[in-house]
Amino acid sequence: MSERQWGTVREDYSENGDAWNFFTHDHARSRAYRWGEDGIAGISDDRQHLCFSLALWNGKDAILKERLFGLTNNQGNHGEDVKEYYFYLDSTPSHSYMKYLYKYPQAAYPYSDLERVNAQRSRNEMEYELLDTGIFNEDRYFDVFIEYAKQGPEDILIKISAANRGPEAAELYLLPTLWFRNDWSAWIADSNRAATKPILSQIKSKKGVSALMANHSKLGEFIFSCEGDVQLLFTENETNHVKLFPGTKNESPYVKDGINDYVIHGAQQAVNPKNQGTKAAALYQLMIGAGETSEVRLRLTKKSEEVKTAPFGKDFQSVFADRLREADAFYASVTPNSANVDEANVMRQALSGMLWSKQFFFFDGDNWLDEHNSNPLHSGYHNARNSEWYHMLNMDIISMPDKWEYPWYAAWDLAFHTLPLSIVDPDFAKNQMELMLRGLYLHPNGQMPAYEWNFSDVNPPVHAWATLFLHRSEMTLRGEADVNFLRSTFNKLLINFTWWVNRKDRFGKNVFEGGFLGLDNIGIFDRSAPLPTGGNLEQADGTAWMALFSQNMLDLASELAVHDSSYDEMIVKFAQHFLFIARAMNKPGNDGMWDEEDGFYYDLLRLPDGSAVRLKVRSLVGLLPLCATSIVEKVQRDRIPEAMATIREFERRMPELLETIHATGEGKFGVNERGILALVNEDRLRKILEKMLDENEFLGPHGIRSISKFHQEHPYVLHVDGQQFRVDYLPAESDTGMFGGNSNWRGPVWMPINIMLVRALQQYYLYYGDKFQVECPTGSGNMMNLFEVSKEISHRLISTYTRGANGKRPVYGGTEKFQNDPNWRDLILFYEYYHGDNGAGLGASHQTGWSGVVAKLIQTFGQVDAEQLLKGGIKTTFKKDKKETGKKKRTVKKITEEII
């Protein structure tokens, strides 16, 4: 389940679109959600009808700890931020075994202190964290482990272990909680309202067990068994209107915060004496000695006589042992033998975090817009957030970037999620890629939804690249292509490509815009807003992304053409697109993106009078053209002779299209007769790499920085009508509120773009082999081939999480608790981005999503060396078209002659 449903756009029904303040953390315990649920270590069925999570109380807090607390975007000095410590320790792809850790302080949680101190701090100061409050001093906290083990798909064993790390005995209340998502209340639209209200009710059970029955019209009957003769508390998952909205009435005398009021305030009337409702909790009151651990055992299972009579029999512990043994065996099978224990731990927690971040996401666009009076299909509507997305109906399990900070899908994040997910669950990874292209997501005009804050924002078009990656992974794993998957995704990506060409190439010049394109504050202007100068931006990153999109579509079409020759035309189409885009991007002269003197690509500001100014910010924007690089193996060319012949004739007639791209073709093939499609030619490649591998520019100790350190001493400044616009090198947090101020692309290391750069270097290596070498780092005198450079960058990225020679993990910077305490130091958090100079984690702290790609780096460089890569190249097995069996193949040369 999500770790935060409050403060989301889906739950926002305010007039001004202020999601953070409309539905607050303080409201969440008393107010029923409309579109989803949240909880600590929570799980649910795949439509989130029935939910389970853990609530806790230390006897001192003013409220039950039912959900994680954090600051809103306005409260934090760097935007929203969760202020809790929790860790995804383990999970198998089937969720047959899962383990989660929550660190719960024994003193009253400092809610107001965190709000007050962070409010006093400026954007130039560090955030005030929970550890800074002193609440973990003397280790006065509980380590609460929540484990799940499946006996079967609908038989879930649950074990909660609470360890007192403090010097004295301490009291702890554990409240394992079961409830139904509210889909029955009168305020829910008819189209989404349940026909019957579900019910939880206490049932008779054997001595030493307390149990309740969950009855739902779609799920059937489930039994929730709790070991021990414990009190079961019942209320309704319905809003306490009387408390939150004076003058209104409650639907029932028992409301969502009833259990909270019973435990905290002793309000006997707050829970249902008939022991029934739609929300229930078992109340365990424990006194745990110093250094001791107490255990609670539970079981949630489909109704059966066996479980009803012996839910905690001898098999309970053996099931946990079996599932853990299977999890160990599974991770051993996907972890390279060369990985050391520390790397294996990082890889396992990264992949487990990916699996824990799967969440049911529910959004009915037509219904939601109706409720906001902003549905264009109905008269009297007013335009509001996401008004043009009324076609959407999202009811799926989706991989989230961060279930607290970003508990909603983000399209380009999701593409990167599929890389590590392909290691553990390639079918789910493919499903995620298909989701964004389904008719209930993809806009009828072809645009892919960005994220719920604004579905119409534009994200980089990386889904074709991810689709190709998944295809090649599956070929290696299973030995054959999933042609239906390829065909379906290609055809819908074609619609999306057309949207890009029609909407983001303003003047039909093959030069693309797109706004911020996921890089938030990287530009000197807000690239998604009207420019203060007038005119428009010709974006180096947008154009490079489209060049890569063209290459990926060409590759996908060539795979499909093996099975269906009609895709030959698509191969030619996308080869032409690439050549046209490359020609436009590499345009020589003062009004082109390439600056010959600097040896770098820049965004081009096209002014209203038609003149152009290069915005000379050395950033990832200028490195991204490297990523538009793809190898074409000889076997690939040989399998599509008609298409290759057409392309060669096209190039013969328009030779100027080849002048600025990387040389390729007859007489210019690389190692093993490999061709290459690349925006950046050899001369420009050397110039860009000189900067990228310079430790005083882009190459940081833990990866490639988002902006060159050159700008630390040489900020880029532009004056427009008396107003100054400025870009400095900021290795940590942003100093502005642009895009909410909760991210920073002006210096930190971002994992996804680093992955793209590593891939590009390997593509170049496949072409050049050992004959192309550069200094790495620049000025060191240490010469490397491009595989070695890619490995060096990957090593720096991986070392962010692993212990260095000093025994410390760079990701935790100067936080001594994480560096030295044996109960903390091997717990790994995967942050949104990382300090450009020391690797400390920044931004969202549980963004396993795209930072989880470190698992793919560990696996890749643990299995493949330079020699193997150069020899094997792109491993692709093509299924032979039966229609061609026995036919004599026409050569490319023969077909070319026929065309001429």
PDB file of C-alpha atoms in Angstrom, residues 21 56 132 139 145 164 186 247 249 296 299 364 381 445 547 559 578 581-582 610 656 665 699-700 711 739 747 791 850:
ATOM      1  CA  ASN A  21      -3.561  21.770   2.639  1.00  0.00           C
ATOM      2  CA  LEU A  56       1.620   1.548  17.022  1.00  0.00           C
ATOM      3  CA  ASP A 132      18.562  15.810  14.761  1.00  0.00           C
ATOM      4  CA  ASP A 139      18.899   4.092  21.479  1.00  0.00           C
ATOM      5  CA  PHE A 145      10.053  -5.844  11.912  1.00  0.00           C
ATOM      6  CA  ASN A 164      13.768  -2.732  22.371  1.00  0.00           C
ATOM      7  CA  ALA A 186     -23.278   8.096  -0.339  1.00  0.00           C
ATOM      8  CA  GLY A 247     -22.410  21.530  11.735  1.00  0.00           C
ATOM      9  CA  LYS A 249     -23.467  14.808  10.825  1.00  0.00           C
ATOM     10  CA  VAL A 296       3.095 -11.122  17.577  1.00  0.00           C
ATOM     11  CA  ARG A 299      -2.806 -14.955   9.860  1.00  0.00           C
ATOM     12  CA  ASP A 364     -11.384   7.663 -12.689  1.00  0.00           C
ATOM     13  CA  TYR A 381     -17.651  23.130 -16.696  1.00  0.00           C
ATOM     14  CA  ASN A 445      -3.987  12.512 -29.303  1.00  0.00           C
ATOM     15  CA  ALA A 547      16.972  11.207 -32.095  1.00  0.00           C
ATOM     16  CA  GLU A 559      12.977  -6.861 -34.865  1.00  0.00           C
ATOM     17  CA  PHE A 578      16.997  10.123 -37.302  1.00  0.00           C
ATOM     18  CA  ILE A 581      16.913  15.298 -36.673  1.00  0.00           C
ATOM     19  CA  ALA A 582      20.668  14.766 -36.655  1.00  0.00           C
ATOM     20  CA  GLY A 610      14.609  35.135 -35.633  1.00  0.00           C
ATOM     21  CA  GLU A 656      24.526  15.975 -46.833  1.00  0.00           C
ATOM     22  CA  GLY A 665      28.511   2.257 -43.669  1.00  0.00           C
ATOM     23  CA  LEU A 699      32.987  13.697 -13.191  1.00  0.00           C
ATOM     24  CA  GLY A 700      32.199  13.530  -9.493  1.00  0.00           C
ATOM     25  CA  HIS A 711      29.924  27.040 -12.897  1.00  0.00           C
ATOM     26  CA  PHE A 739       9.190  23.286  -9.610  1.00  0.00           C
ATOM     27  CA  GLY A 747      24.900  19.862  -9.653  1.00  0.00           C
ATOM     28  CA  LYS A 791      32.894   0.671 -15.747  1.00  0.00           C
ATOM     29  CA  TRP A 850      14.998   4.876 -10.584  1.00  0.00           C
TER      30      TRP A 850
END
